[in-house]
Amino acid sequence: MTRLNRTARGLLLLIPSLMGTASFADEGMWLFNDLPREYLKSEYGFEPTEQWAHHLMRASVRFNSGGSASFVSSTGLVLTNHHVGADTLQKISTPDNDYYREGFHAKSASEEIKAPDLELNQLIAIEDVTERVSDAVIAEMSAAEAFAARRAAMARIEKESLDKTGFRSDVVTLYGGARYHLYRYKKYTDVRLVWAPESSIAFFGGDADNFEYPRYCLDVCIFRVYENDQPARVEHFLSVASRGVADDELVFVSGNPGRTRRIYTTAALKYQRDHRLPYTLDFLRRREILWQQFGLDGGEQERRARDDLHGIQNGRKAYTGMIQALQDPAFFARRQLEEEKFLVEVAGDPALKDYTGAWRAIEDVCGRRKELLGQTGGLGGRLFRIAQTLVLMAAEDQKPNAQRLREFRQSARDSLLQQLFSAAPLYDDLERTKLADSLALFVERRGGDHPLVEKVLQGKNPRARASELIAASDLDDVAHRKQLAEGGQEAIDASTDPMIQLAKAMVPEERRLREIHDELDEIERQAYAQIADAIFAIRGTNTYPDATFTLRLAFGRVSGYVENGRNIAAWTTAGGAFTHEKRHGGREPWKMPPRWHQHQRRLDPKTQFNFVCTADIIGGNSGSPVVNRDAALVGVVFDGNIQSLAADFFYSDEVARAVSVSSAVVLEALREVYDAEELADELGH
Amino acid sequence: MTRLNRTARGLLLLIPSLMGTASFADEGMWLFNDLPREYLKSEYGFEPTEQWAHHLMRASVRFNSGGSASFVSSTGLVLTNHHVGADTLQKISTPDNDYYREGFHAKSASEEIKAPDLELNQLIAIEDVTERVSDAVIAEMSAAEAFAARRAAMARIEKESLDKTGFRSDVVTLYGGARYHLYRYKKYTDVRLVWAPESSIAFFGGDADNFEYPRYCLDVCIFRVYENDQPARVEHFLSVASRGVADDELVFVSGNPGRTRRIYTTAALKYQRDHRLPYTLDFLRRREILWQQFGLDGGEQERRARDDLHGIQNGRKAYTGMIQALQDPAFFARRQLEEEKFLVEVAGDPALKDYTGAWRAIEDVCGRRKELLGQTGGLGGRLFRIAQTLVLMAAEDQKPNAQRLREFRQSARDSLLQQLFSAAPLYDDLERTKLADSLALFVERRGGDHPLVEKVLQGKNPRARASELIAASDLDDVAHRKQLAEGGQEAIDASTDPMIQLAKAMVPEERRLREIHDELDEIERQAYAQIADAIFAIRGTNTYPDATFTLRLAFGRVSGYVENGRNIAAWTTAGGAFTHEKRHGGREPWKMPPRWHQHQRRLDPKTQFNFVCTADIIGGNSGSPVVNRDAALVGVVFDGNIQSLAADFFYSDEVARAVSVSSAVVLEALREVYDAEELADELGH
């Protein structure tokens, strides 16, 4: 599954990025305001009109929780992956109503269930603000000063835009810092669940089949956006093609790829290979075992932990693929050669030759990042994060908007508060386990004698301390959080909540580390901006920036591939799903829901189920609509195959493929398996 | 389960150890030549006679693969844990005859199955050789010289003893280096499987119940030793008590605890807490996920990987318990205070005051060990280890016996060759996975640009390289191994086997690291010997040395405990096992074998199943006989409860307990469940 992994987002610092080599074949995550029109025309004889692109852009939806989606009806229906909706399915489920596992179907609008904290974004417009942002930084500034100046300029632009248009306004750093674009979004925060299948068919084959192909996953679910308590009326939505895709057909993916790092220098890639990825994988495996153990007894504990577990397993498998790609000496030999050649060109160009220092600067930053690995000012669990946000917010709110940490700027306030005041359930046992493990990890990484460790543990072992904190904190009460948020610094100072006090103890360290990382980010931003400029100068500007969890257009062919000498067909069928189940003796996780067996005879076994195409995707693209030349929805991206896991660092269309749910099986399943004829009819209308 | 974890033995360097504080209550793993007679007499009114001790010693058996056992008949029957026999059960199983899972019962001698590479040891005699070993070392020697001199002296003593008596002869380092004893063993290498239950009842509750209590595991199996192709005639064997144990009864455990580190200084414990254990746990979790993933598809792959997986899971749970114990600030505060007080006493004693340097020396060694973490000269998989052994052996054999690496000394040759020429099955897929993962880890730890990494990978990624090596190596052929072993250095030089060539590339690094570790070990040995002498001088010699995987006697009471305010009874019943199954809905791993359900009515539900006692045990004690005052076998140790996992560092009888299978359920199950009446009758006769 390729949801933008939340853990990964937290774990890996957002490093600005930019592609390093010229694109080829179907490569590219293109900006909607800079589409590869010429290539599409020459290669596919297809010319996207302004109208076509505008319609697709407006019909595309971003799940702020980390995924993509599309409008599929004038009545506000939103189609995404089950695993993108899983976070919400989990939050609205209870031991008695397990919508995640059992699925859900609202027979009428009144039965639709409101998500506790979803925010959906529809991209309205993009504006180039590079000059305004760049002009804020002058040559004499130190990295820290430049960072502050740039942050202030971005906050001003965003605030102005918000005040003027009322739209969510984000300045996005593109090409690693060579370009800045302002993205304006319409926000939807009243989002309700309409339909979801059982997890056993959505995630058929489980962790074993994840990132594998052929696949048979109905990894979709349907929400509806509301405005003023009424289904939103949506102008741009996608029609849904009943037959899915054909072999070799040209298709487009419109979604929000989370992050790629194709611009990375070899020094940066080596840092990933030898330090960052091993470190990340150690952490993911630690958490995977933790949640496995937590849910070992089955039942309710397993239910509580499974969304965390699946996210972690997905990340572990994805990062394992990434490190395998980087551990290939042949890859590095090629890359190093390319870089050396390019550096010769840069050094030979009088206008660019000073830029060679950028590569050295990045190498230095990697060295410093290595020293910081494992240092954190945070701890685990939602309660701690709530406390930390409250403590930071009270202090940040006293500063002018332009000087605040980015998540506390005024233009982002609504989104922040929605998360902070979410009424999503908090489970004591889960919170205790997360906090205890993060405390234990904190002891491991700092050493048991570190003064901050002593301060945090207060003479108790991590488990006892976590139990005490979770038992005594009132932050699970939303009203209490609101009081503290509204009371500002005074309320925080006066609070006796032990979790607030713990956050207070940690916050100075959090700030210290953020300052260092902000400075390193800035040095990298400046270096990558130079590298991007050098690329523009030498190779031209007909290129795309690294992914930034903003809307991009990718394209490719529906196309099978050869694996270990075996031909893998481009698409699978409903009949194949039953065969796949049988081949595994119907054991978990290859056990289809009872409903599928009951209605098997009604289902056309030839119905297209999943398919692969060569479009360039990455985590965050989960739920992206796949459309044909007519902009009709033919599928929903939900995964990449195992060979695509190197896509973070380079694109290949040899065997790497994006995996999608066919629109054909969505319609067929709604009608024949889920008795959801009306919902199927509503799609595309 | 508390088998001496093979992984752990490999992972954690064998650091000599010695208890740091005076023993109390039922603490202690006592030497058979220095039993706590006075304490037993005063506390329990029990005086072990020479005869009693001699009989128990001779009836005790060590599994060289990492466990304990006992003779239970004159006809050579040996009773141990199922999880100690698991390694052999796994090796003799095939996809069609899965003795590990389905159990085994030889109805006649001819049906008994020979283990491919077991060596069992029966302790014959102990001799104090401290003077001879210590005299070899003189004050002017450097640590490296002292180490060489000591190793040479030990090799000479062992060789002399072997030549004189024909018995396996090992010099054992006790009290961290303050004492050296020569242990002579009778060896049995023709060991055959007689009976084993299904793994589902032997390991009832699986990883979830492991180290938990109450428990219901029939964790036993029965082998028979042969001599000259006939069942061995055994003089000393234990009778088997049909009723098991009574509450508060005094019991004894005679077995081979693998390693404790109670002598450790606080600096050494902090190194464990902050560096060594986190490092070890990262590795174990990595391997746990690896084997889970390997077996995910179920079936044959799961079968091949499960013994590795269970061993790893057991280690992960044990080390997690250990690090939790060490992360308790209160523990360290106490320990530090004790150490400081003791140091004052040492410094105040003119005869001892020079010894205070020992504590500093250990701290320095810990600092150097930290730098070495993750550096290895080895790779994974049995094929690589075979190649490495062959390469090292060819070189070592050219040196005089006294100068060889310890595993190549003449007195250990037979045991070494038995492992090297074992015909236990080698599975290509398993070997490939192990080697590939260890290559990937080698890249991570050394960095992809390290010259040795480049040499080892030869331009391929770890998976491709591992596949190529496994496919091309002939070392899976025992005859080929014998040829290479017999051909000596010439054969190794001429070998074109790629695994031999890989081992040749790694061996210089292996030797470099061993030299460093040998030197550090020697520094520690000298330091701990001084600390031990200081303890003898100040506290007296009525104490026991840290565990060394040699025969020890522990003792304690059959006694329940209180956990979270709940009384945990000292023993469980057969009826309770069925209730436990029901409580978990009969899901895996709480699914009893069909045979148990079939014969449930024949079983007396009151039969004692498992019990706990306060005896001082640790990994390696698995399979140890538990005997009563009459030296009758009343149980078989198979685990410690979760609270006992700190036993590596300190003993407590508050809630820490050893967990045993009752002799009552062994007899009852043989008769009523397994239709093994004759075998039951043979036990104890």
XYZ file of C-alpha atoms in Angstrom, chain A residues 30-31 33 67 74 150 176 183 207 252 257 290 326 377 420 448 452 458 460 547 573 586 619 625 678:
25
model
C 4.418 16.868 -13.262
C 3.148 20.165 -11.944
C 0.921 24.419 -14.159
C -3.457 10.221 0.728
C -22.006 16.081 -8.100
C 12.300 32.873 4.236
C 14.672 21.790 -3.580
C -1.131 26.583 -3.549
C 1.312 -8.042 4.637
C -3.082 9.448 -16.127
C 3.000 11.937 -4.260
C 5.646 -3.981 19.785
C 20.652 1.521 -2.582
C 12.745 16.150 21.762
C -5.779 19.028 18.545
C 20.262 6.060 31.398
C 17.025 14.776 30.733
C 11.604 10.648 37.855
C 10.763 5.111 37.794
C 7.381 15.118 -4.892
C -10.026 -10.675 -12.636
C -8.400 -19.934 2.409
C 3.605 6.992 -1.219
C -7.763 8.573 -9.565
C -28.118 3.200 -5.697
